[in-house]
């Protein structure tokens, strides 16, 4: 069997999820790891059996025995390394968001169009079994035409700090970090309609909430409560050219009674909650009926999601499958998210013509 040979750019926590999935794939060989921290690159390479490590990703991309790469760096270098990888002849799986801005995302799309390489966006939740099952119901027409969706991911306790709290690096706060997950899920289940207008709000009032010491929370190693340039929370209404609409809310800091994840879609024949657990609502014999598919888990499964995502990326790169999350989907997400920030800043609805 011909092995698909991979390199991973970035050796942090999200890279580990990619590497574990690559290592579990029987058709993949992990060749090299790069990270600006040379010691970390070397340690991770040794752990996952890669023969080489680099402090400069340009050296990794110059290797002829690498077919594809995962870009698992900070958001501010997604476009740089994705474009460089495509130009080096590599297939690319780039973590979400595809880029910080529409301009960066479009530059990636232009590079893809000049090449024959696959660029896939790391919308891992599309690959979770609960999403795959619901998508099969929708694709079969059993829920009818999708016309409304709601997506929310609420965290109460503040951002993780470090680069997550730095707008120049991250591009934004919860909207680009976690809100994008549920926004993308709802949009994907709706059939990826083209957005025509966005009205949004962002708020920066609570910050990191470092004064709260009674609840556990994730903090990066360089967490500093005094450094924060991203929003606490955002909300938006997105309208699509087919008349459908989507309501979004997300937060790092909010006076809410609990953390929550919620994704629901509604069609002419039925609707469904994908999160917090998969359940379908429809009509049968003049009665309202709730259907609960019997699957391994009704909620997002991280290991299965990454395993399926890597399998899809490898299959698409080898011409054996169609990418579930092509680059143009990442560009459309960038258009919507940038419009939320613009709408919030200007206090008006933004047209996307």
GROMACS .gro file of C-alpha atoms in nm:
model
  353
    1UNK     CA    1   0.000   0.000   0.000
    2UNK     CA    2   0.128   0.347  -0.091
    3UNK     CA    3   0.173   0.552   0.225
    4UNK     CA    4   0.061   0.913   0.251
    5UNK     CA    5   0.358   1.094   0.404
    6UNK     CA    6   0.283   1.388   0.630
    7UNK     CA    7   0.447   1.672   0.815
    8UNK     CA    8   0.290   1.884   1.086
    9UNK     CA    9   0.363   2.255   1.127
   10UNK     CA   10   0.315   2.353   1.489
   11UNK     CA   11   0.352   2.115   1.783
   12UNK     CA   12   0.096   2.241   2.033
   13UNK     CA   13  -0.221   2.082   2.169
   14UNK     CA   14  -0.422   2.089   1.845
   15UNK     CA   15  -0.127   1.940   1.657
   16UNK     CA   16  -0.134   1.650   1.899
   17UNK     CA   17  -0.495   1.574   1.801
   18UNK     CA   18  -0.387   1.565   1.435
   19UNK     CA   19  -0.083   1.351   1.512
   20UNK     CA   20  -0.280   1.096   1.712
   21UNK     CA   21  -0.523   1.059   1.422
   22UNK     CA   22  -0.241   1.033   1.167
   23UNK     CA   23  -0.068   0.771   1.383
   24UNK     CA   24  -0.388   0.565   1.395
   25UNK     CA   25  -0.435   0.576   1.017
   26UNK     CA   26  -0.285   0.262   0.853
   27UNK     CA   27  -0.204   0.449   0.531
   28UNK     CA   28  -0.011   0.739   0.686
   29UNK     CA   29   0.356   0.781   0.771
   30UNK     CA   30   0.452   1.076   0.990
   31UNK     CA   31   0.776   1.216   0.848
   32UNK     CA   32   0.851   1.547   1.022
   33UNK     CA   33   0.740   1.804   1.279
   34UNK     CA   34   0.826   2.174   1.286
   35UNK     CA   35   0.775   2.428   1.561
   36UNK     CA   36   0.934   2.762   1.649
   37UNK     CA   37   1.033   2.589   1.975
   38UNK     CA   38   1.299   2.350   1.844
   39UNK     CA   39   1.304   2.143   2.165
   40UNK     CA   40   0.930   2.089   2.150
   41UNK     CA   41   0.947   1.994   1.782
   42UNK     CA   42   1.217   1.739   1.861
   43UNK     CA   43   1.027   1.593   2.157
   44UNK     CA   44   0.699   1.559   1.965
   45UNK     CA   45   0.878   1.411   1.664
   46UNK     CA   46   1.034   1.145   1.884
   47UNK     CA   47   0.701   1.068   2.051
   48UNK     CA   48   0.523   1.010   1.719
   49UNK     CA   49   0.806   0.836   1.538
   50UNK     CA   50   0.890   1.117   1.295
   51UNK     CA   51   1.243   1.095   1.165
   52UNK     CA   52   1.302   1.471   1.149
   53UNK     CA   53   1.218   1.794   1.329
   54UNK     CA   54   1.269   2.156   1.231
   55UNK     CA   55   1.251   2.496   1.394
   56UNK     CA   56   1.176   2.653   1.054
   57UNK     CA   57   0.875   2.518   0.864
   58UNK     CA   58   1.034   2.623   0.533
   59UNK     CA   59   1.281   2.338   0.583
   60UNK     CA   60   0.995   2.093   0.633
   61UNK     CA   61   0.819   2.215   0.319
   62UNK     CA   62   1.137   2.172   0.117
   63UNK     CA   63   1.139   1.796   0.179
   64UNK     CA   64   1.044   1.590  -0.127
   65UNK     CA   65   0.923   1.294   0.077
   66UNK     CA   66   0.629   1.482   0.232
   67UNK     CA   67   0.294   1.465   0.049
   68UNK     CA   68   0.074   1.667   0.282
   69UNK     CA   69   0.090   1.885   0.590
   70UNK     CA   70  -0.129   1.994   0.876
   71UNK     CA   71  -0.099   2.362   0.965
   72UNK     CA   72  -0.153   2.383   1.341
   73UNK     CA   73   0.000   2.721   1.420
   74UNK     CA   74  -0.139   3.042   1.564
   75UNK     CA   75  -0.405   3.207   1.347
   76UNK     CA   76  -0.174   3.485   1.228
   77UNK     CA   77   0.036   3.237   1.027
   78UNK     CA   78  -0.236   3.012   0.883
   79UNK     CA   79  -0.234   3.194   0.550
   80UNK     CA   80   0.146   3.216   0.534
   81UNK     CA   81   0.210   2.847   0.585
   82UNK     CA   82  -0.089   2.723   0.386
   83UNK     CA   83   0.014   2.923   0.080
   84UNK     CA   84   0.378   2.823   0.121
   85UNK     CA   85   0.278   2.458   0.148
   86UNK     CA   86   0.059   2.468  -0.163
   87UNK     CA   87   0.337   2.639  -0.357
   88UNK     CA   88   0.574   2.365  -0.237
   89UNK     CA   89   0.338   2.107  -0.388
   90UNK     CA   90   0.188   1.980  -0.062
   91UNK     CA   91  -0.173   1.903   0.021
   92UNK     CA   92  -0.286   2.099   0.327
   93UNK     CA   93  -0.517   2.052   0.623
   94UNK     CA   94  -0.527   2.395   0.791
   95UNK     CA   95  -0.684   2.439   1.131
   96UNK     CA   96  -0.983   2.669   1.163
   97UNK     CA   97  -1.021   2.956   1.108
   98UNK     CA   98  -0.864   2.930   0.762
   99UNK     CA   99  -0.729   3.282   0.825
  100UNK     CA  100  -0.787   3.593   1.035
  101UNK     CA  101  -0.937   3.802   0.756
  102UNK     CA  102  -1.116   3.773   0.423
  103UNK     CA  103  -0.807   3.910   0.249
  104UNK     CA  104  -0.589   3.632   0.392
  105UNK     CA  105  -0.853   3.367   0.318
  106UNK     CA  106  -0.889   3.488  -0.040
  107UNK     CA  107  -0.512   3.472  -0.088
  108UNK     CA  108  -0.527   3.105   0.015
  109UNK     CA  109  -0.813   3.042  -0.226
  110UNK     CA  110  -0.616   3.207  -0.508
  111UNK     CA  111  -0.319   2.980  -0.434
  112UNK     CA  112  -0.549   2.675  -0.443
  113UNK     CA  113  -0.688   2.777  -0.782
  114UNK     CA  114  -0.337   2.805  -0.924
  115UNK     CA  115  -0.256   2.451  -0.812
  116UNK     CA  116  -0.394   2.098  -0.816
  117UNK     CA  117  -0.349   2.057  -0.441
  118UNK     CA  118  -0.620   1.985  -0.184
  119UNK     CA  119  -0.664   2.245   0.090
  120UNK     CA  120  -0.904   2.134   0.360
  121UNK     CA  121  -1.018   2.338   0.660
  122UNK     CA  122  -1.016   2.187   1.008
  123UNK     CA  123  -1.390   2.197   1.075
  124UNK     CA  124  -1.355   1.883   1.281
  125UNK     CA  125  -1.707   1.884   1.420
  126UNK     CA  126  -1.845   1.813   1.072
  127UNK     CA  127  -1.672   1.476   1.098
  128UNK     CA  128  -1.821   1.371   1.434
  129UNK     CA  129  -2.059   1.073   1.407
  130UNK     CA  130  -2.356   1.272   1.542
  131UNK     CA  131  -2.315   1.532   1.265
  132UNK     CA  132  -2.264   1.266   0.999
  133UNK     CA  133  -2.585   1.090   1.100
  134UNK     CA  134  -2.791   1.410   1.101
  135UNK     CA  135  -2.643   1.512   0.766
  136UNK     CA  136  -2.757   1.179   0.619
  137UNK     CA  137  -3.116   1.253   0.728
  138UNK     CA  138  -3.099   1.601   0.576
  139UNK     CA  139  -2.937   1.486   0.251
  140UNK     CA  140  -3.211   1.225   0.212
  141UNK     CA  141  -3.469   1.504   0.224
  142UNK     CA  142  -3.632   1.378   0.541
  143UNK     CA  143  -3.626   1.720   0.710
  144UNK     CA  144  -3.721   1.913   0.397
  145UNK     CA  145  -3.571   2.251   0.310
  146UNK     CA  146  -3.366   2.413   0.586
  147UNK     CA  147  -3.485   2.768   0.657
  148UNK     CA  148  -3.375   2.850   1.015
  149UNK     CA  149  -3.091   2.757   1.246
  150UNK     CA  150  -2.955   2.852   1.587
  151UNK     CA  151  -2.596   2.812   1.701
  152UNK     CA  152  -2.448   2.893   2.040
  153UNK     CA  153  -2.135   2.819   2.237
  154UNK     CA  154  -2.126   2.991   2.575
  155UNK     CA  155  -1.831   2.990   2.812
  156UNK     CA  156  -1.867   3.187   3.134
  157UNK     CA  157  -1.519   3.221   3.273
  158UNK     CA  158  -1.294   3.421   3.042
  159UNK     CA  159  -1.053   3.355   2.760
  160UNK     CA  160  -0.755   3.122   2.799
  161UNK     CA  161  -0.506   3.410   2.775
  162UNK     CA  162  -0.183   3.412   2.577
  163UNK     CA  163  -0.230   3.436   2.201
  164UNK     CA  164  -0.604   3.366   2.241
  165UNK     CA  165  -0.634   3.706   2.410
  166UNK     CA  166  -0.428   3.893   2.150
  167UNK     CA  167  -0.636   4.022   1.859
  168UNK     CA  168  -0.332   4.076   1.637
  169UNK     CA  169  -0.243   3.708   1.658
  170UNK     CA  170  -0.585   3.543   1.694
  171UNK     CA  171  -0.780   3.783   1.472
  172UNK     CA  172  -1.060   3.794   1.729
  173UNK     CA  173  -1.191   3.629   2.042
  174UNK     CA  174  -1.466   3.370   2.096
  175UNK     CA  175  -1.618   3.442   1.755
  176UNK     CA  176  -1.310   3.315   1.568
  177UNK     CA  177  -1.206   3.057   1.827
  178UNK     CA  178  -1.522   2.874   1.938
  179UNK     CA  179  -1.818   3.047   1.776
  180UNK     CA  180  -1.689   2.941   1.437
  181UNK     CA  181  -1.738   2.575   1.534
  182UNK     CA  182  -2.112   2.603   1.589
  183UNK     CA  183  -2.166   2.860   1.313
  184UNK     CA  184  -2.001   2.628   1.067
  185UNK     CA  185  -2.200   2.327   1.187
  186UNK     CA  186  -2.532   2.505   1.141
  187UNK     CA  187  -2.430   2.647   0.802
  188UNK     CA  188  -2.305   2.307   0.684
  189UNK     CA  189  -2.627   2.134   0.788
  190UNK     CA  190  -2.828   2.405   0.611
  191UNK     CA  191  -2.654   2.313   0.287
  192UNK     CA  192  -2.393   2.592   0.285
  193UNK     CA  193  -2.613   2.868   0.142
  194UNK     CA  194  -2.454   3.197   0.038
  195UNK     CA  195  -2.477   3.470   0.303
  196UNK     CA  196  -2.620   3.801   0.181
  197UNK     CA  197  -2.630   4.009   0.500
  198UNK     CA  198  -2.503   4.007   0.857
  199UNK     CA  199  -2.605   4.208   1.161
  200UNK     CA  200  -2.385   4.158   1.465
  201UNK     CA  201  -2.280   4.285   1.806
  202UNK     CA  202  -1.966   4.237   2.013
  203UNK     CA  203  -1.907   4.325   2.377
  204UNK     CA  204  -1.591   4.388   2.579
  205UNK     CA  205  -1.707   4.442   2.935
  206UNK     CA  206  -1.608   4.148   3.159
  207UNK     CA  207  -1.261   4.053   3.035
  208UNK     CA  208  -1.073   3.754   3.173
  209UNK     CA  209  -1.260   3.748   3.506
  210UNK     CA  210  -0.936   3.664   3.686
  211UNK     CA  211  -1.107   3.752   4.014
  212UNK     CA  212  -1.305   3.428   3.999
  213UNK     CA  213  -1.101   3.162   4.178
  214UNK     CA  214  -1.366   2.907   4.274
  215UNK     CA  215  -1.408   2.739   3.936
  216UNK     CA  216  -1.151   2.546   3.730
  217UNK     CA  217  -1.068   2.684   3.387
  218UNK     CA  218  -0.823   2.633   3.105
  219UNK     CA  219  -0.532   2.880   3.095
  220UNK     CA  220  -0.238   2.882   2.858
  221UNK     CA  221   0.112   2.880   3.006
  222UNK     CA  222   0.169   3.252   2.946
  223UNK     CA  223  -0.171   3.359   3.081
  224UNK     CA  224  -0.174   3.724   3.191
  225UNK     CA  225  -0.508   3.870   3.312
  226UNK     CA  226  -0.392   4.221   3.226
  227UNK     CA  227  -0.346   4.140   2.857
  228UNK     CA  228  -0.667   4.109   2.660
  229UNK     CA  229  -0.766   4.277   2.333
  230UNK     CA  230  -1.047   4.045   2.216
  231UNK     CA  231  -1.422   4.054   2.269
  232UNK     CA  232  -1.600   3.884   2.559
  233UNK     CA  233  -1.896   3.776   2.350
  234UNK     CA  234  -2.064   3.819   2.014
  235UNK     CA  235  -2.403   3.760   1.860
  236UNK     CA  236  -2.531   3.786   1.504
  237UNK     CA  237  -2.814   3.726   1.261
  238UNK     CA  238  -2.708   3.594   0.920
  239UNK     CA  239  -2.943   3.601   0.622
  240UNK     CA  240  -2.893   3.384   0.314
  241UNK     CA  241  -2.984   3.423  -0.051
  242UNK     CA  242  -3.241   3.141  -0.029
  243UNK     CA  243  -3.432   3.329   0.243
  244UNK     CA  244  -3.299   3.118   0.532
  245UNK     CA  245  -3.156   3.278   0.845
  246UNK     CA  246  -2.922   3.181   1.128
  247UNK     CA  247  -2.892   3.312   1.484
  248UNK     CA  248  -2.548   3.292   1.650
  249UNK     CA  249  -2.417   3.364   1.999
  250UNK     CA  250  -2.082   3.283   2.159
  251UNK     CA  251  -1.876   3.398   2.455
  252UNK     CA  252  -1.560   3.365   2.659
  253UNK     CA  253  -1.701   3.575   2.947
  254UNK     CA  254  -2.070   3.602   3.028
  255UNK     CA  255  -2.288   3.605   3.339
  256UNK     CA  256  -2.465   3.283   3.239
  257UNK     CA  257  -2.586   3.007   3.469
  258UNK     CA  258  -2.388   2.739   3.284
  259UNK     CA  259  -2.153   2.673   2.997
  260UNK     CA  260  -2.346   2.546   2.698
  261UNK     CA  261  -2.322   2.429   2.339
  262UNK     CA  262  -2.633   2.430   2.123
  263UNK     CA  263  -2.688   2.374   1.751
  264UNK     CA  264  -3.031   2.329   1.597
  265UNK     CA  265  -3.167   2.336   1.243
  266UNK     CA  266  -3.525   2.360   1.125
  267UNK     CA  267  -3.675   2.251   0.796
  268UNK     CA  268  -4.009   2.223   0.623
  269UNK     CA  269  -4.054   1.856   0.716
  270UNK     CA  270  -3.866   1.838   1.044
  271UNK     CA  271  -3.597   1.981   1.263
  272UNK     CA  272  -3.314   1.864   1.484
  273UNK     CA  273  -3.089   1.945   1.774
  274UNK     CA  274  -2.732   1.841   1.699
  275UNK     CA  275  -2.592   1.971   2.028
  276UNK     CA  276  -2.607   1.922   2.320
  277UNK     CA  277  -2.730   1.585   2.196
  278UNK     CA  278  -2.871   1.459   1.869
  279UNK     CA  279  -3.249   1.446   1.851
  280UNK     CA  280  -3.477   1.483   1.551
  281UNK     CA  281  -3.831   1.624   1.550
  282UNK     CA  282  -4.082   1.548   1.276
  283UNK     CA  283  -4.445   1.451   1.213
  284UNK     CA  284  -4.579   1.099   1.167
  285UNK     CA  285  -4.944   0.996   1.138
  286UNK     CA  286  -5.063   1.343   1.238
  287UNK     CA  287  -4.850   1.338   1.551
  288UNK     CA  288  -4.537   1.523   1.655
  289UNK     CA  289  -4.259   1.270   1.702
  290UNK     CA  290  -3.909   1.298   1.847
  291UNK     CA  291  -3.653   1.055   1.707
  292UNK     CA  292  -3.330   0.972   1.888
  293UNK     CA  293  -3.079   0.790   1.663
  294UNK     CA  294  -2.903   0.509   1.849
  295UNK     CA  295  -2.537   0.597   1.797
  296UNK     CA  296  -2.218   0.583   2.003
  297UNK     CA  297  -2.273   0.936   2.136
  298UNK     CA  298  -2.528   1.206   2.069
  299UNK     CA  299  -2.270   1.479   2.117
  300UNK     CA  300  -1.934   1.568   1.960
  301UNK     CA  301  -1.675   1.290   1.981
  302UNK     CA  302  -1.329   1.441   1.960
  303UNK     CA  303  -1.126   1.129   1.887
  304UNK     CA  304  -1.370   0.998   1.628
  305UNK     CA  305  -1.403   1.345   1.477
  306UNK     CA  306  -1.030   1.388   1.424
  307UNK     CA  307  -0.995   1.032   1.302
  308UNK     CA  308  -1.265   1.086   1.041
  309UNK     CA  309  -1.126   1.427   0.947
  310UNK     CA  310  -0.777   1.289   0.886
  311UNK     CA  311  -0.920   0.996   0.688
  312UNK     CA  312  -1.117   1.238   0.470
  313UNK     CA  313  -0.813   1.462   0.414
  314UNK     CA  314  -0.594   1.168   0.317
  315UNK     CA  315  -0.863   1.025   0.090
  316UNK     CA  316  -0.921   1.360  -0.080
  317UNK     CA  317  -0.548   1.415  -0.128
  318UNK     CA  318  -0.516   1.074  -0.293
  319UNK     CA  319  -0.817   1.136  -0.518
  320UNK     CA  320  -1.027   0.873  -0.344
  321UNK     CA  321  -1.280   1.101  -0.171
  322UNK     CA  322  -1.431   1.448  -0.187
  323UNK     CA  323  -1.316   1.688   0.084
  324UNK     CA  324  -1.590   1.750   0.338
  325UNK     CA  325  -1.449   2.096   0.419
  326UNK     CA  326  -1.284   2.253   0.111
  327UNK     CA  327  -1.100   2.585   0.121
  328UNK     CA  328  -1.393   2.779  -0.024
  329UNK     CA  329  -1.599   2.691   0.283
  330UNK     CA  330  -1.330   2.847   0.500
  331UNK     CA  331  -1.342   3.160   0.285
  332UNK     CA  332  -1.721   3.188   0.326
  333UNK     CA  333  -1.686   3.152   0.702
  334UNK     CA  334  -1.427   3.430   0.697
  335UNK     CA  335  -1.670   3.654   0.503
  336UNK     CA  336  -1.944   3.600   0.759
  337UNK     CA  337  -1.721   3.643   1.065
  338UNK     CA  338  -1.551   3.956   0.935
  339UNK     CA  339  -1.895   4.101   0.860
  340UNK     CA  340  -2.000   4.042   1.224
  341UNK     CA  341  -1.706   4.249   1.346
  342UNK     CA  342  -1.771   4.521   1.087
  343UNK     CA  343  -2.142   4.533   1.172
  344UNK     CA  344  -2.062   4.561   1.543
  345UNK     CA  345  -1.808   4.838   1.485
  346UNK     CA  346  -2.031   5.040   1.252
  347UNK     CA  347  -2.366   4.970   1.417
  348UNK     CA  348  -2.540   4.863   1.098
  349UNK     CA  349  -2.628   4.562   0.887
  350UNK     CA  350  -2.357   4.461   0.642
  351UNK     CA  351  -2.450   4.352   0.290
  352UNK     CA  352  -2.239   4.075   0.136
  353UNK     CA  353  -2.282   4.126  -0.237
   0.00000   0.00000   0.00000
